[in-house]
XYZ file of C-alpha atoms in Angstrom:
192
model
C 100.511 100.952 141.710
C 100.981 100.888 145.181
C 101.586 97.625 146.217
C 102.000 98.654 149.927
C 98.678 99.821 150.365
C 96.762 96.713 148.894
C 95.219 94.174 151.152
C 96.452 90.933 151.287
C 93.786 89.195 149.523
C 94.730 91.668 146.511
C 98.615 90.924 146.868
C 97.008 86.658 146.816
C 95.239 87.535 143.465
C 98.159 89.461 141.459
C 100.628 86.590 143.712
C 98.309 84.055 141.646
C 99.181 85.593 137.926
C 102.536 86.127 138.992
C 103.212 89.588 140.014
C 106.635 89.762 141.652
C 105.816 93.135 142.818
C 102.673 91.273 144.816
C 105.207 88.754 146.028
C 108.295 91.124 147.345
C 105.006 93.334 149.213
C 104.128 89.737 150.871
C 107.838 88.816 151.389
C 108.146 93.012 153.155
C 105.032 92.027 155.606
C 105.622 88.800 156.861
C 109.678 87.932 156.721
C 109.706 89.712 160.452
C 106.640 87.763 162.061
C 108.241 83.990 160.408
C 111.424 85.131 161.311
C 110.529 86.106 165.221
C 107.743 82.659 165.393
C 110.618 80.982 164.418
C 113.430 82.391 166.238
C 111.533 81.541 169.433
C 111.452 77.987 169.346
C 115.034 77.259 167.424
C 118.721 79.054 168.524
C 120.681 78.489 165.311
C 119.911 81.918 163.230
C 121.321 80.136 159.890
C 118.609 77.203 161.212
C 115.346 80.084 161.065
C 116.699 81.786 158.196
C 116.575 78.447 155.960
C 113.109 77.938 157.499
C 111.563 81.095 156.464
C 112.990 81.679 153.317
C 111.910 77.979 152.615
C 108.379 79.126 153.415
C 108.417 82.077 150.847
C 110.503 79.605 148.313
C 107.010 77.519 148.496
C 104.897 80.122 148.553
C 106.172 81.432 145.346
C 106.592 77.911 144.039
C 103.110 77.126 144.474
C 101.384 81.109 143.073
C 99.057 79.877 140.970
C 97.373 76.503 142.886
C 97.710 78.429 146.065
C 94.104 78.836 147.573
C 93.917 80.858 150.541
C 91.813 82.578 152.407
C 93.966 84.205 155.246
C 97.325 84.977 154.473
C 98.820 86.198 157.009
C 97.051 82.316 158.951
C 98.321 80.619 156.352
C 102.126 82.029 156.547
C 102.251 81.569 160.601
C 100.496 77.888 160.069
C 103.356 77.130 157.245
C 106.668 77.950 159.569
C 104.818 76.102 162.416
C 105.133 73.174 160.843
C 108.320 74.299 159.219
C 109.548 74.134 163.007
C 107.931 71.096 164.121
C 109.506 69.143 160.936
C 113.167 70.662 162.007
C 112.573 69.725 165.282
C 111.392 65.999 163.925
C 114.430 65.750 161.557
C 116.555 67.614 163.726
C 115.615 64.316 166.932
C 116.138 62.062 164.002
C 119.579 62.751 163.598
C 119.807 62.467 167.420
C 118.849 59.584 167.482
C 120.351 58.249 164.735
C 123.888 59.274 166.108
C 122.763 58.252 169.584
C 122.116 54.521 168.346
C 125.667 54.805 166.083
C 127.582 55.351 169.077
C 126.098 53.251 171.622
C 126.472 50.251 168.808
C 130.226 51.480 168.235
C 130.902 52.440 171.715
C 129.884 49.452 173.505
C 131.887 46.950 170.962
C 134.849 49.249 171.987
C 136.321 49.053 168.084
C 140.153 49.135 168.135
C 141.373 53.125 167.051
C 142.129 51.595 163.354
C 138.122 50.375 162.963
C 136.605 53.528 164.511
C 138.835 55.374 161.382
C 137.615 52.958 159.070
C 133.625 54.198 160.682
C 134.383 57.651 160.065
C 135.453 57.244 156.481
C 132.798 54.981 156.174
C 129.894 57.997 157.924
C 131.776 60.479 155.625
C 131.236 58.187 152.272
C 127.735 57.818 153.002
C 127.355 61.870 153.573
C 129.066 62.666 150.896
C 127.629 59.981 148.314
C 124.231 61.661 149.388
C 125.308 65.509 148.761
C 126.062 63.813 145.666
C 122.754 62.465 144.731
C 120.959 65.160 142.521
C 119.016 67.542 144.483
C 115.129 65.253 144.405
C 116.716 61.888 145.149
C 118.439 63.185 148.167
C 115.271 65.058 149.596
C 113.252 61.958 148.570
C 115.809 59.749 150.146
C 115.869 61.380 153.440
C 112.194 62.246 154.331
C 112.184 58.541 153.911
C 115.308 56.867 155.066
C 116.008 59.895 158.165
C 112.556 61.489 158.333
C 110.810 57.863 157.949
C 108.374 59.072 155.670
C 106.136 56.683 153.654
C 106.090 56.860 149.353
C 103.011 57.790 150.047
C 103.731 60.700 152.450
C 106.447 62.015 150.329
C 104.721 61.993 147.630
C 101.838 64.081 149.412
C 104.064 66.269 150.675
C 105.943 66.670 147.543
C 103.059 66.986 145.039
C 104.394 64.114 142.641
C 103.471 60.491 141.819
C 104.444 57.980 144.303
C 105.963 56.650 141.340
C 108.638 59.005 140.999
C 108.663 58.772 144.544
C 109.604 54.886 144.366
C 112.372 55.890 141.286
C 114.111 58.904 143.279
C 114.672 55.865 146.410
C 116.008 53.328 144.054
C 118.465 55.556 142.375
C 119.561 56.693 145.680
C 119.504 53.366 146.916
C 121.703 51.734 144.245
C 123.744 54.741 143.768
C 124.653 54.131 147.524
C 125.336 50.607 147.225
C 127.588 51.227 144.159
C 129.687 53.353 146.064
C 129.638 51.647 149.289
C 130.265 48.378 148.190
C 133.995 48.710 149.710
C 132.204 49.099 153.042
C 129.997 45.854 152.410
C 132.204 44.187 155.809
C 130.181 46.465 157.679
C 126.703 45.102 156.727
C 125.450 45.585 159.773
C 126.108 49.344 159.291
C 124.852 49.677 155.726
C 121.881 48.225 157.123
C 120.675 51.532 158.604
C 121.276 53.125 155.211
C 119.757 49.827 152.711
């Protein structure tokens, strides 16, 4: 079968049945357009590639429950939302970094204390990276992107109890891992 000649509607029908060739054709038709839209708003080529890949990954993962009338409009909207979420996440990280920087420079910590802070931040990041993917994703959405349990549940299509479970697991893990840093409780309060 020549998938290149099929209209989007037929490709979507085949995609819903798990047809990998239909998925490849959709990818070939639209990846450049999505890449161009994202590239227009985001400077980092790595980030742009990751956003586009995530969109197609989600398309494949949700293929059997997907209800799309116009594929090109759906994908263009998906990339715009991905850009918005990326920018929002970047702003949150910058805000956090500015907040941490302002509070620690104002206090004019000694070099040793600054090294302790860097060590703490590295420990937090390391522990977050050691969490299971789903737990890490939910924790970041909740604590770094300020999304509610209900929003995360809706976005990831999992029950709210599952989101709450992953959050409690992440917090529990961080508390255990960071117990040596309890003296810096004001900073840990930002995470927990």
